[in-house]
Amino acid sequence: MRNPTEDTPSSHCASAECRVSAQRALAFLADGLQLGRWALGCWQTEAVGDGVVRGHSLFDDQPGYVRPVMDEARMTVVYYVGGTPDVLSPRISAVVEPLAAADGADESCRISLLATRTPDMDNARWLRLVHCHEVEVLLIQARLDLQTASPRTTPLASSLKPR
């Protein structure tokens, strides 16, 4: 009989290009409070001490703890994750790659979220993580775009009112 996990990859990478400098993207990814604005498994983070943040899963409302650790020389952030703040394991990595500006465009970079499947992760949990990362890189891209966008003079809601 065939093992159902044989057909499922043991690692996953999701990437998106962002129109910010690599340094700005790296700082954003390393900020635990910002993590709570894009990580579906650790929403609305709050600091709990020693670089650890606590958030809640949008799937089951369970608390999760994360310590983002940045390596500026390697342009990476490793996310140490766990159910309690004192037992965290390196589970997810983010990599930032500077990109050459094209056609006189501003600085840009590629951000990638890398995950490795743990032996205790069933197929359903792994596939959910893969799908989340596909969405999360887009959320990161949108959040970084919002930070660089010029402020609107008219709020969006008022511009949509019927005349």
Short mmCIF file of C-alpha atoms in Angstrom, two decimals:
data_model
loop_
_atom_site.label_atom_id
_atom_site.label_comp_id
_atom_site.label_asym_id
_atom_site.label_seq_id
_atom_site.Cartn_x
_atom_site.Cartn_y
_atom_site.Cartn_z
CA MET A 1 0.00 0.00 0.00
CA ARG A 2 1.25 3.44 -0.88
CA ASN A 3 1.89 6.13 1.74
CA PRO A 4 -0.40 9.16 1.00
CA THR A 5 2.38 11.56 2.01
CA GLU A 6 4.58 10.29 -0.82
CA ASP A 7 2.63 12.39 -3.32
CA THR A 8 2.84 15.53 -1.19
CA PRO A 9 6.06 17.58 -1.26
CA SER A 10 7.91 18.02 2.01
CA SER A 11 8.72 21.69 1.39
CA HIS A 12 7.00 24.67 -0.18
CA CYS A 13 8.02 28.13 -1.36
CA ALA A 14 5.68 31.02 -2.17
CA SER A 15 7.09 34.27 -3.59
CA ALA A 16 5.98 37.73 -4.63
CA GLU A 17 7.71 40.78 -6.00
CA CYS A 18 7.40 43.91 -3.87
CA ARG A 19 8.02 47.52 -4.89
CA VAL A 20 10.12 48.40 -1.85
CA SER A 21 13.79 48.10 -1.04
CA ALA A 22 15.03 44.75 0.21
CA GLN A 23 16.01 46.38 3.52
CA ARG A 24 12.50 47.75 4.03
CA ALA A 25 10.92 44.38 3.24
CA LEU A 26 13.32 42.60 5.60
CA ALA A 27 12.51 44.99 8.45
CA PHE A 28 8.78 44.49 7.84
CA LEU A 29 9.10 40.70 7.84
CA ALA A 30 11.16 40.74 11.05
CA ASP A 31 8.61 42.91 12.91
CA GLY A 32 6.53 40.60 15.08
CA LEU A 33 3.73 43.13 15.40
CA GLN A 34 3.48 43.44 11.61
CA LEU A 35 3.36 39.63 11.43
CA GLY A 36 -0.10 39.92 12.96
CA ARG A 37 -1.30 41.77 9.85
CA TRP A 38 -0.41 39.12 7.30
CA ALA A 39 0.09 35.70 8.97
CA LEU A 40 -3.24 33.87 8.94
CA GLY A 41 -2.09 31.53 11.70
CA CYS A 42 -0.96 34.34 13.99
CA TRP A 43 -3.39 37.22 13.59
CA GLN A 44 -3.33 40.44 15.63
CA THR A 45 -0.04 39.86 17.38
CA GLU A 46 0.94 41.44 20.66
CA ALA A 47 4.35 41.48 22.30
CA VAL A 48 4.81 39.07 25.22
CA GLY A 49 8.53 39.67 25.85
CA ASP A 50 11.98 38.53 24.75
CA GLY A 51 11.15 39.18 21.07
CA VAL A 52 8.15 36.84 21.20
CA VAL A 53 4.69 37.79 19.99
CA ARG A 54 1.36 36.06 20.54
CA GLY A 55 -1.37 35.94 17.93
CA HIS A 56 -4.42 33.84 17.17
CA SER A 57 -5.17 31.51 14.31
CA LEU A 58 -7.97 32.66 12.04
CA PHE A 59 -8.85 28.99 11.60
CA ASP A 60 -9.44 27.86 15.18
CA ASP A 61 -8.77 30.93 17.39
CA GLN A 62 -5.95 29.05 19.15
CA PRO A 63 -3.08 31.20 20.41
CA GLY A 64 0.30 30.84 18.77
CA TYR A 65 3.69 32.25 19.72
CA VAL A 66 6.36 33.41 17.31
CA ARG A 67 9.87 34.80 17.65
CA PRO A 68 11.08 36.29 14.36
CA VAL A 69 14.89 36.22 14.12
CA MET A 70 16.45 38.34 11.40
CA ASP A 71 19.82 37.67 9.77
CA GLU A 72 20.51 40.92 7.97
CA ALA A 73 23.65 39.62 6.23
CA ARG A 74 21.72 36.72 4.69
CA MET A 75 18.53 38.78 4.18
CA THR A 76 16.45 36.17 6.00
CA VAL A 77 14.00 35.93 8.87
CA VAL A 78 13.45 32.62 10.65
CA TYR A 79 10.15 32.29 12.49
CA TYR A 80 10.36 30.19 15.66
CA VAL A 81 6.82 28.97 16.28
CA GLY A 82 5.03 27.14 19.08
CA GLY A 83 2.02 26.77 21.32
CA THR A 84 3.84 28.27 24.32
CA PRO A 85 6.40 31.08 24.43
CA ASP A 86 9.09 28.90 26.02
CA VAL A 87 8.96 26.04 23.47
CA LEU A 88 9.51 27.45 19.98
CA SER A 89 10.93 25.66 16.93
CA PRO A 90 12.21 27.10 13.65
CA ARG A 91 9.35 26.39 11.26
CA ILE A 92 9.13 29.05 8.57
CA SER A 93 11.72 31.21 6.83
CA ALA A 94 11.40 34.37 4.79
CA VAL A 95 14.04 35.28 2.24
CA VAL A 96 14.38 38.71 0.65
CA GLU A 97 16.20 39.16 -2.67
CA PRO A 98 16.95 42.61 -4.07
CA LEU A 99 15.89 42.96 -7.71
CA ALA A 100 17.34 45.23 -10.34
CA ALA A 101 15.07 48.18 -11.04
CA ALA A 102 13.59 47.99 -14.55
CA ASP A 103 12.70 50.94 -16.73
CA GLY A 104 13.69 53.49 -14.13
CA ALA A 105 11.33 51.99 -11.57
CA ASP A 106 11.88 52.36 -7.87
CA GLU A 107 13.65 49.71 -5.84
CA SER A 108 12.05 46.31 -5.64
CA CYS A 109 12.66 42.89 -4.17
CA ARG A 110 11.31 39.37 -4.11
CA ILE A 111 10.08 37.95 -0.84
CA SER A 112 9.73 34.19 -0.42
CA LEU A 113 8.16 32.21 2.39
CA LEU A 114 9.71 28.78 2.85
CA ALA A 115 8.12 25.98 4.83
CA THR A 116 9.23 22.44 5.58
CA ARG A 117 6.68 19.81 6.49
CA THR A 118 7.19 18.30 9.92
CA PRO A 119 6.81 14.51 10.36
CA ASP A 120 3.72 14.94 12.57
CA MET A 121 1.86 17.15 10.05
CA ASP A 122 -1.01 15.36 8.31
CA ASN A 123 -1.93 16.08 4.69
CA ALA A 124 -4.81 18.40 5.53
CA ARG A 125 -2.69 20.55 7.84
CA TRP A 126 0.18 20.67 5.33
CA LEU A 127 -2.08 21.66 2.42
CA ARG A 128 -3.66 24.39 4.54
CA LEU A 129 -0.20 25.77 5.31
CA VAL A 130 0.74 25.71 1.60
CA HIS A 131 -2.44 27.57 0.63
CA CYS A 132 -1.95 30.08 3.45
CA HIS A 133 1.56 30.91 2.27
CA GLU A 134 0.26 31.53 -1.25
CA VAL A 135 -2.13 34.11 0.22
CA GLU A 136 0.29 35.48 2.82
CA VAL A 137 2.90 36.55 0.26
CA LEU A 138 0.15 38.55 -1.45
CA LEU A 139 -0.84 40.10 1.88
CA ILE A 140 2.80 41.04 2.52
CA GLN A 141 3.01 42.57 -0.95
CA ALA A 142 -0.20 44.57 -0.35
CA ARG A 143 0.91 45.74 3.12
CA LEU A 144 4.25 46.93 1.74
CA ASP A 145 2.44 48.69 -1.12
CA LEU A 146 0.21 50.45 1.41
CA GLN A 147 3.26 51.69 3.31
CA THR A 148 4.74 53.25 0.17
CA ALA A 149 1.54 54.61 -1.40
CA SER A 150 0.97 58.33 -1.28
CA PRO A 151 -1.83 59.31 1.09
CA ARG A 152 -5.22 59.76 -0.54
CA THR A 153 -6.86 63.12 -0.35
CA THR A 154 -10.29 61.50 -0.59
CA PRO A 155 -11.17 58.41 1.39
CA LEU A 156 -12.11 55.49 -0.84
CA ALA A 157 -15.56 55.10 0.71
CA SER A 158 -16.56 58.67 -0.09
CA SER A 159 -15.36 58.33 -3.67
CA LEU A 160 -17.74 55.40 -4.19
CA LYS A 161 -20.92 57.23 -3.11
CA PRO A 162 -23.56 57.54 -5.82
CA ARG A 163 -24.00 61.01 -7.25
#
